[in-house]
Structure formats: structure tokens, C-alpha cells
Amino acid sequence: MRGKIAIFIDGNNLFHAARSVGVEIDYAKFLNFLRNDSPLLRAFFYTGVDEKAERQQGFLLWMRRNGYRVVEKELKTYADGTKKANLDVEIAVDMLSLADKYDTAVLVSGDEDFAYAINAVAYKGVRVELAGFRSNTSPRLIDVADQFIELDSHLDGICKSESRYNHYHDNNHRSHYVQTRPSGSLNTGHLNTGSLNTGNLNNTNNLNASAPVTGNLNPNNLPTGGYVRVHDEEGQTSTANARTSAGKSAGCASPDAEPAEAGVAD
């Protein structure tokens, strides 16, 4: 039994982990996924902030109004120009100080530095669940947690429908078709078919096999109003499979729009 849960989300870590695997988190769906009908004490979201970043401020306002308690720290600019804010201490302190208020802690992070904090909370009799993307989660962190929730296996339940994952998945499994023109509009004058061996063709009703074809291809034998697959997006050359489909309109669904990045500061 999970009992009452408290959720602790390392926002910067989650954002970069999701971006590294090509997805964008839907935080409304994500909260429901982590909660899973369990009574919730708090859902804390820790992140560095840049007060000049209006887009991030709007994102954090949305988070506050949709079930999250946002804990923020101003970003520090380092000598190399990078901006960072470390909230590991804040997360660990909150997990320990509230341990007598909840039964299960759900930590969303892949940072190995939390291994000691997880052990400390566990010694207080609290169950600790760890959620993260496998490739971005420390094995040591997985070992000390009571349960590891592998987010890679739940993308449909936590990602935006137009995330980069779905965009990539759809595009790499979609063939393109073009509508064939009406008979007679194909220019066959440049086809070099003199080396075609027609002796092994089973059906020669529409082809004169007595002599090599020399460019007099009869376009009347082409399907009209159909579709011909001409390209696969994974870079493989497709076979020219003709699919007659009279009466259907030409064209494919447009690809998903490129999603905007989350408002968490880098």
C-alpha cells in the first residue's frame, strides 16, 4: 500500500532527461500518472528561475495553479557563461522534514546525489519510489529505492500528444504516396528499356515480348486515379508498389507540428 504520498520533482533534471530522449512532458498528465489515485500531501516542483524569462514565468504560474507547489531558486551565472541552480539540498531537506506526514515519497530525478537522502528517509519507515528515464538515472539511485518507475515505458501517459517522440514515431512509419496522372500523360521517350528480358514474364497480354521494348511503353496500361509509393522517411528506397484506389483523394496527413520546449530554465 502506498498510503499518502508526497511527490518531489527535480524540475531541471527531468526537463533535460526528457529532452535527451526526445519527448516533452505534459505536466497535468504527469501529476495524475504519479498520483495514481493515491491521497496526495504535496507535489513539489523544484527549479532554477530566470526572472527575465517571461515564458518560464508563465509556465511556473500554470504549475502553481494546477496542483504543484513550486520551489524556485535564482539561476547563477558561471565564468563559462552557463546558468545553473542546484536545489538538491532543498529537495533532501523537504523529504526528511515531512517524512512523518506521508507514507510514500515519489522522487523524480536521476541524480546519484540523492542516494543518501533516500536511505535517510527509508530509515524513518517511509517507502521511496523513484521515477525517471532509464538512460538518465543513476543505477545506484535505482538500487536504494523501493521501486523504480521507468518513465520510458509510460510515454503515452506522461507526454504531450504532439511531443517530439510522437512526431518522430509517426514520421518514421509513414510512406508517401503520389497520385498517378491519367493515362497518356507520362513521357516515356527517355526510358531505356532495350535490355529488358521479357522471356520469363508470366503475363504478356499487355506487352509485346517478341522483341525488346525500345521506349514505346504504352501508358494506357498504367493505373489511373491510384497511388504509387515513392518514398519512406527512414531513408530506405521503397518498392514501387502501385495501389489503385479510384475515387480517393490524393495526399497524406501533414506531420505533427514541432512542439515548443518546456519553460524550465536550462
JSON list of C-alpha atoms in Angstrom, two decimals, residues 66-262:
[
{"chain": "A", "resi": 66, "resn": "ASN", "atom": "CA", "xyz": [-2.57, 23.13, -11.46]},
{"chain": "A", "resi": 67, "resn": "GLY", "atom": "CA", "xyz": [-1.59, 21.21, -8.38]},
{"chain": "A", "resi": 68, "resn": "TYR", "atom": "CA", "xyz": [2.14, 21.87, -7.93]},
{"chain": "A", "resi": 69, "resn": "ARG", "atom": "CA", "xyz": [3.98, 23.62, -5.11]},
{"chain": "A", "resi": 70, "resn": "VAL", "atom": "CA", "xyz": [6.82, 25.37, -6.94]},
{"chain": "A", "resi": 71, "resn": "VAL", "atom": "CA", "xyz": [10.12, 25.79, -5.08]},
{"chain": "A", "resi": 72, "resn": "GLU", "atom": "CA", "xyz": [12.47, 28.04, -7.02]},
{"chain": "A", "resi": 73, "resn": "LYS", "atom": "CA", "xyz": [15.99, 29.41, -6.80]},
{"chain": "A", "resi": 74, "resn": "GLU", "atom": "CA", "xyz": [17.56, 32.12, -8.90]},
{"chain": "A", "resi": 75, "resn": "LEU", "atom": "CA", "xyz": [19.96, 30.91, -11.55]},
{"chain": "A", "resi": 76, "resn": "LYS", "atom": "CA", "xyz": [23.65, 31.66, -11.03]},
{"chain": "A", "resi": 77, "resn": "THR", "atom": "CA", "xyz": [25.84, 32.65, -13.96]},
{"chain": "A", "resi": 78, "resn": "TYR", "atom": "CA", "xyz": [29.23, 30.96, -14.01]},
{"chain": "A", "resi": 79, "resn": "ALA", "atom": "CA", "xyz": [32.51, 32.04, -15.60]},
{"chain": "A", "resi": 80, "resn": "ASP", "atom": "CA", "xyz": [31.90, 29.95, -18.72]},
{"chain": "A", "resi": 81, "resn": "GLY", "atom": "CA", "xyz": [28.55, 31.66, -19.27]},
{"chain": "A", "resi": 82, "resn": "THR", "atom": "CA", "xyz": [26.36, 28.77, -18.16]},
{"chain": "A", "resi": 83, "resn": "LYS", "atom": "CA", "xyz": [23.46, 29.34, -15.77]},
{"chain": "A", "resi": 84, "resn": "LYS", "atom": "CA", "xyz": [22.62, 26.79, -13.10]},
{"chain": "A", "resi": 85, "resn": "ALA", "atom": "CA", "xyz": [20.70, 26.46, -9.87]},
{"chain": "A", "resi": 86, "resn": "ASN", "atom": "CA", "xyz": [21.27, 23.48, -7.57]},
{"chain": "A", "resi": 87, "resn": "LEU", "atom": "CA", "xyz": [18.25, 22.55, -5.46]},
{"chain": "A", "resi": 88, "resn": "ASP", "atom": "CA", "xyz": [19.46, 19.16, -4.20]},
{"chain": "A", "resi": 89, "resn": "VAL", "atom": "CA", "xyz": [19.66, 20.42, -0.61]},
{"chain": "A", "resi": 90, "resn": "GLU", "atom": "CA", "xyz": [16.13, 21.84, -0.70]},
{"chain": "A", "resi": 91, "resn": "ILE", "atom": "CA", "xyz": [14.74, 18.56, -2.03]},
{"chain": "A", "resi": 92, "resn": "ALA", "atom": "CA", "xyz": [16.56, 16.44, 0.55]},
{"chain": "A", "resi": 93, "resn": "VAL", "atom": "CA", "xyz": [15.55, 18.70, 3.45]},
{"chain": "A", "resi": 94, "resn": "ASP", "atom": "CA", "xyz": [11.88, 18.69, 2.43]},
{"chain": "A", "resi": 95, "resn": "MET", "atom": "CA", "xyz": [11.85, 14.92, 2.04]},
{"chain": "A", "resi": 96, "resn": "LEU", "atom": "CA", "xyz": [13.26, 14.48, 5.56]},
{"chain": "A", "resi": 97, "resn": "SER", "atom": "CA", "xyz": [11.34, 17.21, 7.36]},
{"chain": "A", "resi": 98, "resn": "LEU", "atom": "CA", "xyz": [7.97, 15.99, 6.02]},
{"chain": "A", "resi": 99, "resn": "ALA", "atom": "CA", "xyz": [8.70, 12.26, 6.44]},
{"chain": "A", "resi": 100, "resn": "ASP", "atom": "CA", "xyz": [6.21, 11.90, 9.29]},
{"chain": "A", "resi": 101, "resn": "LYS", "atom": "CA", "xyz": [3.45, 13.46, 7.16]},
{"chain": "A", "resi": 102, "resn": "TYR", "atom": "CA", "xyz": [3.38, 10.93, 4.33]},
{"chain": "A", "resi": 103, "resn": "ASP", "atom": "CA", "xyz": [3.76, 7.18, 3.76]},
{"chain": "A", "resi": 104, "resn": "THR", "atom": "CA", "xyz": [5.43, 7.12, 0.35]},
{"chain": "A", "resi": 105, "resn": "ALA", "atom": "CA", "xyz": [7.84, 9.55, -1.24]},
{"chain": "A", "resi": 106, "resn": "VAL", "atom": "CA", "xyz": [7.91, 9.73, -5.02]},
{"chain": "A", "resi": 107, "resn": "LEU", "atom": "CA", "xyz": [11.22, 11.24, -6.15]},
{"chain": "A", "resi": 108, "resn": "VAL", "atom": "CA", "xyz": [11.55, 12.26, -9.80]},
{"chain": "A", "resi": 109, "resn": "SER", "atom": "CA", "xyz": [15.24, 12.60, -10.53]},
{"chain": "A", "resi": 110, "resn": "GLY", "atom": "CA", "xyz": [18.19, 10.66, -11.88]},
{"chain": "A", "resi": 111, "resn": "ASP", "atom": "CA", "xyz": [20.83, 12.40, -9.78]},
{"chain": "A", "resi": 112, "resn": "GLU", "atom": "CA", "xyz": [23.01, 9.96, -7.81]},
{"chain": "A", "resi": 113, "resn": "ASP", "atom": "CA", "xyz": [23.47, 12.58, -5.09]},
{"chain": "A", "resi": 114, "resn": "PHE", "atom": "CA", "xyz": [20.02, 11.69, -3.75]},
{"chain": "A", "resi": 115, "resn": "ALA", "atom": "CA", "xyz": [21.06, 8.15, -2.79]},
{"chain": "A", "resi": 116, "resn": "TYR", "atom": "CA", "xyz": [21.94, 9.18, 0.78]},
{"chain": "A", "resi": 117, "resn": "ALA", "atom": "CA", "xyz": [18.69, 11.16, 1.19]},
{"chain": "A", "resi": 118, "resn": "ILE", "atom": "CA", "xyz": [16.66, 8.17, 0.02]},
{"chain": "A", "resi": 119, "resn": "ASN", "atom": "CA", "xyz": [18.36, 5.96, 2.60]},
{"chain": "A", "resi": 120, "resn": "ALA", "atom": "CA", "xyz": [17.78, 8.53, 5.34]},
{"chain": "A", "resi": 121, "resn": "VAL", "atom": "CA", "xyz": [14.07, 8.74, 4.54]},
{"chain": "A", "resi": 122, "resn": "ALA", "atom": "CA", "xyz": [13.79, 4.96, 4.34]},
{"chain": "A", "resi": 123, "resn": "TYR", "atom": "CA", "xyz": [15.27, 4.64, 7.86]},
{"chain": "A", "resi": 124, "resn": "LYS", "atom": "CA", "xyz": [12.28, 6.66, 9.07]},
{"chain": "A", "resi": 125, "resn": "GLY", "atom": "CA", "xyz": [9.97, 3.91, 7.81]},
{"chain": "A", "resi": 126, "resn": "VAL", "atom": "CA", "xyz": [8.92, 5.69, 4.64]},
{"chain": "A", "resi": 127, "resn": "ARG", "atom": "CA", "xyz": [8.59, 3.90, 1.31]},
{"chain": "A", "resi": 128, "resn": "VAL", "atom": "CA", "xyz": [10.51, 5.60, -1.53]},
{"chain": "A", "resi": 129, "resn": "GLU", "atom": "CA", "xyz": [9.59, 5.30, -5.20]},
{"chain": "A", "resi": 130, "resn": "LEU", "atom": "CA", "xyz": [11.95, 6.64, -7.84]},
{"chain": "A", "resi": 131, "resn": "ALA", "atom": "CA", "xyz": [10.72, 7.80, -11.26]},
{"chain": "A", "resi": 132, "resn": "GLY", "atom": "CA", "xyz": [12.98, 8.61, -14.18]},
{"chain": "A", "resi": 133, "resn": "PHE", "atom": "CA", "xyz": [14.16, 7.80, -17.66]},
{"chain": "A", "resi": 134, "resn": "ARG", "atom": "CA", "xyz": [16.42, 4.75, -17.58]},
{"chain": "A", "resi": 135, "resn": "SER", "atom": "CA", "xyz": [19.26, 6.27, -19.60]},
{"chain": "A", "resi": 136, "resn": "ASN", "atom": "CA", "xyz": [19.41, 9.32, -17.30]},
{"chain": "A", "resi": 137, "resn": "THR", "atom": "CA", "xyz": [19.02, 7.63, -13.93]},
{"chain": "A", "resi": 138, "resn": "SER", "atom": "CA", "xyz": [21.92, 6.53, -11.77]},
{"chain": "A", "resi": 139, "resn": "PRO", "atom": "CA", "xyz": [21.97, 2.74, -11.17]},
{"chain": "A", "resi": 140, "resn": "ARG", "atom": "CA", "xyz": [22.90, 3.39, -7.54]},
{"chain": "A", "resi": 141, "resn": "LEU", "atom": "CA", "xyz": [19.78, 5.50, -7.13]},
{"chain": "A", "resi": 142, "resn": "ILE", "atom": "CA", "xyz": [17.65, 2.68, -8.53]},
{"chain": "A", "resi": 143, "resn": "ASP", "atom": "CA", "xyz": [19.25, 0.21, -6.12]},
{"chain": "A", "resi": 144, "resn": "VAL", "atom": "CA", "xyz": [18.42, 2.16, -2.95]},
{"chain": "A", "resi": 145, "resn": "ALA", "atom": "CA", "xyz": [14.80, 2.96, -3.90]},
{"chain": "A", "resi": 146, "resn": "ASP", "atom": "CA", "xyz": [11.96, 0.60, -3.00]},
{"chain": "A", "resi": 147, "resn": "GLN", "atom": "CA", "xyz": [10.59, 0.81, -6.55]},
{"chain": "A", "resi": 148, "resn": "PHE", "atom": "CA", "xyz": [11.78, 2.27, -9.84]},
{"chain": "A", "resi": 149, "resn": "ILE", "atom": "CA", "xyz": [9.15, 3.68, -12.18]},
{"chain": "A", "resi": 150, "resn": "GLU", "atom": "CA", "xyz": [10.68, 3.64, -15.66]},
{"chain": "A", "resi": 151, "resn": "LEU", "atom": "CA", "xyz": [9.12, 6.57, -17.49]},
{"chain": "A", "resi": 152, "resn": "ASP", "atom": "CA", "xyz": [10.28, 5.23, -20.86]},
{"chain": "A", "resi": 153, "resn": "SER", "atom": "CA", "xyz": [7.53, 2.61, -20.58]},
{"chain": "A", "resi": 154, "resn": "HIS", "atom": "CA", "xyz": [4.76, 5.15, -19.97]},
{"chain": "A", "resi": 155, "resn": "LEU", "atom": "CA", "xyz": [5.29, 7.79, -22.65]},
{"chain": "A", "resi": 156, "resn": "ASP", "atom": "CA", "xyz": [1.66, 7.79, -23.76]},
{"chain": "A", "resi": 157, "resn": "GLY", "atom": "CA", "xyz": [0.56, 8.60, -20.23]},
{"chain": "A", "resi": 158, "resn": "ILE", "atom": "CA", "xyz": [3.00, 11.42, -19.48]},
{"chain": "A", "resi": 159, "resn": "CYS", "atom": "CA", "xyz": [3.89, 13.14, -22.78]},
{"chain": "A", "resi": 160, "resn": "LYS", "atom": "CA", "xyz": [2.18, 15.72, -24.90]},
{"chain": "A", "resi": 161, "resn": "SER", "atom": "CA", "xyz": [0.38, 14.24, -27.88]},
{"chain": "A", "resi": 162, "resn": "GLU", "atom": "CA", "xyz": [2.48, 16.36, -30.23]},
{"chain": "A", "resi": 163, "resn": "SER", "atom": "CA", "xyz": [5.79, 15.72, -28.48]},
{"chain": "A", "resi": 164, "resn": "ARG", "atom": "CA", "xyz": [8.95, 15.06, -30.44]},
{"chain": "A", "resi": 165, "resn": "TYR", "atom": "CA", "xyz": [8.67, 11.37, -29.64]},
{"chain": "A", "resi": 166, "resn": "ASN", "atom": "CA", "xyz": [5.31, 11.04, -31.36]},
{"chain": "A", "resi": 167, "resn": "HIS", "atom": "CA", "xyz": [6.44, 13.30, -34.20]},
{"chain": "A", "resi": 168, "resn": "TYR", "atom": "CA", "xyz": [9.47, 11.06, -34.79]},
{"chain": "A", "resi": 169, "resn": "HIS", "atom": "CA", "xyz": [7.50, 7.85, -34.37]},
{"chain": "A", "resi": 170, "resn": "ASP", "atom": "CA", "xyz": [4.76, 8.84, -36.82]},
{"chain": "A", "resi": 171, "resn": "ASN", "atom": "CA", "xyz": [7.09, 10.24, -39.46]},
{"chain": "A", "resi": 172, "resn": "ASN", "atom": "CA", "xyz": [9.36, 7.21, -39.49]},
{"chain": "A", "resi": 173, "resn": "HIS", "atom": "CA", "xyz": [6.48, 4.82, -40.04]},
{"chain": "A", "resi": 174, "resn": "ARG", "atom": "CA", "xyz": [4.69, 6.74, -42.78]},
{"chain": "A", "resi": 175, "resn": "SER", "atom": "CA", "xyz": [5.09, 6.06, -46.51]},
{"chain": "A", "resi": 176, "resn": "HIS", "atom": "CA", "xyz": [4.36, 8.78, -49.01]},
{"chain": "A", "resi": 177, "resn": "TYR", "atom": "CA", "xyz": [2.06, 8.22, -51.94]},
{"chain": "A", "resi": 178, "resn": "VAL", "atom": "CA", "xyz": [1.53, 10.33, -55.02]},
{"chain": "A", "resi": 179, "resn": "GLN", "atom": "CA", "xyz": [-1.44, 10.13, -57.32]},
{"chain": "A", "resi": 180, "resn": "THR", "atom": "CA", "xyz": [-0.73, 8.77, -60.79]},
{"chain": "A", "resi": 181, "resn": "ARG", "atom": "CA", "xyz": [-1.67, 11.03, -63.67]},
{"chain": "A", "resi": 182, "resn": "PRO", "atom": "CA", "xyz": [-4.33, 9.98, -66.22]},
{"chain": "A", "resi": 183, "resn": "SER", "atom": "CA", "xyz": [-3.18, 7.64, -68.94]},
{"chain": "A", "resi": 184, "resn": "GLY", "atom": "CA", "xyz": [-1.20, 9.24, -71.72]},
{"chain": "A", "resi": 185, "resn": "SER", "atom": "CA", "xyz": [0.45, 12.00, -69.69]},
{"chain": "A", "resi": 186, "resn": "LEU", "atom": "CA", "xyz": [3.61, 10.03, -68.89]},
{"chain": "A", "resi": 187, "resn": "ASN", "atom": "CA", "xyz": [6.61, 10.98, -71.01]},
{"chain": "A", "resi": 188, "resn": "THR", "atom": "CA", "xyz": [8.32, 7.69, -71.82]},
{"chain": "A", "resi": 189, "resn": "GLY", "atom": "CA", "xyz": [10.63, 8.92, -74.54]},
{"chain": "A", "resi": 190, "resn": "HIS", "atom": "CA", "xyz": [13.66, 8.81, -72.25]},
{"chain": "A", "resi": 191, "resn": "LEU", "atom": "CA", "xyz": [13.09, 5.32, -70.85]},
{"chain": "A", "resi": 192, "resn": "ASN", "atom": "CA", "xyz": [15.93, 2.99, -71.80]},
{"chain": "A", "resi": 193, "resn": "THR", "atom": "CA", "xyz": [14.27, -0.40, -71.88]},
{"chain": "A", "resi": 194, "resn": "GLY", "atom": "CA", "xyz": [16.27, -2.09, -74.60]},
{"chain": "A", "resi": 195, "resn": "SER", "atom": "CA", "xyz": [17.90, -4.51, -72.16]},
{"chain": "A", "resi": 196, "resn": "LEU", "atom": "CA", "xyz": [14.63, -5.76, -70.69]},
{"chain": "A", "resi": 197, "resn": "ASN", "atom": "CA", "xyz": [14.45, -9.55, -70.75]},
{"chain": "A", "resi": 198, "resn": "THR", "atom": "CA", "xyz": [10.82, -10.44, -71.34]},
{"chain": "A", "resi": 199, "resn": "GLY", "atom": "CA", "xyz": [11.23, -14.11, -71.88]},
{"chain": "A", "resi": 200, "resn": "ASN", "atom": "CA", "xyz": [10.42, -15.01, -68.26]},
{"chain": "A", "resi": 201, "resn": "LEU", "atom": "CA", "xyz": [7.35, -12.80, -67.90]},
{"chain": "A", "resi": 202, "resn": "ASN", "atom": "CA", "xyz": [4.30, -14.84, -66.95]},
{"chain": "A", "resi": 203, "resn": "ASN", "atom": "CA", "xyz": [1.71, -12.43, -68.26]},
{"chain": "A", "resi": 204, "resn": "THR", "atom": "CA", "xyz": [2.40, -10.93, -71.68]},
{"chain": "A", "resi": 205, "resn": "ASN", "atom": "CA", "xyz": [-1.09, -9.89, -72.59]},
{"chain": "A", "resi": 206, "resn": "ASN", "atom": "CA", "xyz": [-0.20, -6.20, -72.38]},
{"chain": "A", "resi": 207, "resn": "LEU", "atom": "CA", "xyz": [3.40, -6.47, -73.55]},
{"chain": "A", "resi": 208, "resn": "ASN", "atom": "CA", "xyz": [4.86, -7.46, -76.92]},
{"chain": "A", "resi": 209, "resn": "ALA", "atom": "CA", "xyz": [7.50, -9.99, -75.87]},
{"chain": "A", "resi": 210, "resn": "SER", "atom": "CA", "xyz": [8.61, -10.90, -79.37]},
{"chain": "A", "resi": 211, "resn": "ALA", "atom": "CA", "xyz": [11.19, -8.13, -79.37]},
{"chain": "A", "resi": 212, "resn": "PRO", "atom": "CA", "xyz": [12.83, -5.91, -76.77]},
{"chain": "A", "resi": 213, "resn": "VAL", "atom": "CA", "xyz": [10.84, -2.88, -75.76]},
{"chain": "A", "resi": 214, "resn": "THR", "atom": "CA", "xyz": [12.55, 0.22, -77.12]},
{"chain": "A", "resi": 215, "resn": "GLY", "atom": "CA", "xyz": [10.75, 3.08, -75.49]},
{"chain": "A", "resi": 216, "resn": "ASN", "atom": "CA", "xyz": [7.26, 2.55, -76.85]},
{"chain": "A", "resi": 217, "resn": "LEU", "atom": "CA", "xyz": [5.79, 1.93, -73.42]},
{"chain": "A", "resi": 218, "resn": "ASN", "atom": "CA", "xyz": [2.03, 2.04, -73.63]},
{"chain": "A", "resi": 219, "resn": "PRO", "atom": "CA", "xyz": [0.90, 4.42, -70.87]},
{"chain": "A", "resi": 220, "resn": "ASN", "atom": "CA", "xyz": [-2.66, 3.13, -71.21]},
{"chain": "A", "resi": 221, "resn": "ASN", "atom": "CA", "xyz": [-1.64, 0.20, -69.01]},
{"chain": "A", "resi": 222, "resn": "LEU", "atom": "CA", "xyz": [-0.80, 2.46, -66.07]},
{"chain": "A", "resi": 223, "resn": "PRO", "atom": "CA", "xyz": [-3.34, 2.62, -63.22]},
{"chain": "A", "resi": 224, "resn": "THR", "atom": "CA", "xyz": [-5.34, 5.84, -63.24]},
{"chain": "A", "resi": 225, "resn": "GLY", "atom": "CA", "xyz": [-6.54, 7.64, -60.17]},
{"chain": "A", "resi": 226, "resn": "GLY", "atom": "CA", "xyz": [-4.40, 5.43, -57.94]},
{"chain": "A", "resi": 227, "resn": "TYR", "atom": "CA", "xyz": [-1.39, 5.93, -55.73]},
{"chain": "A", "resi": 228, "resn": "VAL", "atom": "CA", "xyz": [2.24, 4.89, -56.05]},
{"chain": "A", "resi": 229, "resn": "ARG", "atom": "CA", "xyz": [4.50, 4.71, -53.01]},
{"chain": "A", "resi": 230, "resn": "VAL", "atom": "CA", "xyz": [7.64, 6.65, -53.82]},
{"chain": "A", "resi": 231, "resn": "HIS", "atom": "CA", "xyz": [9.50, 7.26, -50.56]},
{"chain": "A", "resi": 232, "resn": "ASP", "atom": "CA", "xyz": [9.93, 6.08, -46.98]},
{"chain": "A", "resi": 233, "resn": "GLU", "atom": "CA", "xyz": [11.19, 8.58, -44.42]},
{"chain": "A", "resi": 234, "resn": "GLU", "atom": "CA", "xyz": [13.80, 6.28, -42.86]},
{"chain": "A", "resi": 235, "resn": "GLY", "atom": "CA", "xyz": [15.99, 6.72, -45.90]},
{"chain": "A", "resi": 236, "resn": "GLN", "atom": "CA", "xyz": [15.21, 3.35, -47.45]},
{"chain": "A", "resi": 237, "resn": "THR", "atom": "CA", "xyz": [14.20, 3.12, -51.09]},
{"chain": "A", "resi": 238, "resn": "SER", "atom": "CA", "xyz": [10.68, 1.79, -51.39]},
{"chain": "A", "resi": 239, "resn": "THR", "atom": "CA", "xyz": [9.49, -0.69, -53.91]},
{"chain": "A", "resi": 240, "resn": "ALA", "atom": "CA", "xyz": [7.26, 0.97, -56.49]},
{"chain": "A", "resi": 241, "resn": "ASN", "atom": "CA", "xyz": [4.07, -0.69, -55.25]},
{"chain": "A", "resi": 242, "resn": "ALA", "atom": "CA", "xyz": [1.04, 0.60, -57.13]},
{"chain": "A", "resi": 243, "resn": "ARG", "atom": "CA", "xyz": [-2.14, 0.87, -55.10]},
{"chain": "A", "resi": 244, "resn": "THR", "atom": "CA", "xyz": [-5.17, 1.60, -57.16]},
{"chain": "A", "resi": 245, "resn": "SER", "atom": "CA", "xyz": [-7.72, 3.48, -55.19]},
{"chain": "A", "resi": 246, "resn": "ALA", "atom": "CA", "xyz": [-10.21, 5.06, -57.56]},
{"chain": "A", "resi": 247, "resn": "GLY", "atom": "CA", "xyz": [-12.32, 7.81, -56.10]},
{"chain": "A", "resi": 248, "resn": "LYS", "atom": "CA", "xyz": [-9.94, 8.58, -53.15]},
{"chain": "A", "resi": 249, "resn": "SER", "atom": "CA", "xyz": [-8.33, 11.97, -52.83]},
{"chain": "A", "resi": 250, "resn": "ALA", "atom": "CA", "xyz": [-4.55, 12.34, -53.11]},
{"chain": "A", "resi": 251, "resn": "GLY", "atom": "CA", "xyz": [-2.14, 13.40, -50.37]},
{"chain": "A", "resi": 252, "resn": "CYS", "atom": "CA", "xyz": [-1.01, 12.48, -46.86]},
{"chain": "A", "resi": 253, "resn": "ALA", "atom": "CA", "xyz": [-1.70, 13.89, -43.43]},
{"chain": "A", "resi": 254, "resn": "SER", "atom": "CA", "xyz": [0.62, 16.73, -42.58]},
{"chain": "A", "resi": 255, "resn": "PRO", "atom": "CA", "xyz": [3.30, 15.91, -39.98]},
{"chain": "A", "resi": 256, "resn": "ASP", "atom": "CA", "xyz": [2.86, 16.96, -36.37]},
{"chain": "A", "resi": 257, "resn": "ALA", "atom": "CA", "xyz": [3.89, 20.48, -35.59]},
{"chain": "A", "resi": 258, "resn": "GLU", "atom": "CA", "xyz": [7.22, 20.97, -33.85]},
{"chain": "A", "resi": 259, "resn": "PRO", "atom": "CA", "xyz": [6.44, 21.26, -30.15]},
{"chain": "A", "resi": 260, "resn": "ALA", "atom": "CA", "xyz": [7.67, 24.12, -28.01]},
{"chain": "A", "resi": 261, "resn": "GLU", "atom": "CA", "xyz": [10.22, 23.36, -25.31]},
{"chain": "A", "resi": 262, "resn": "ALA", "atom": "CA", "xyz": [9.16, 23.36, -21.68]}
]
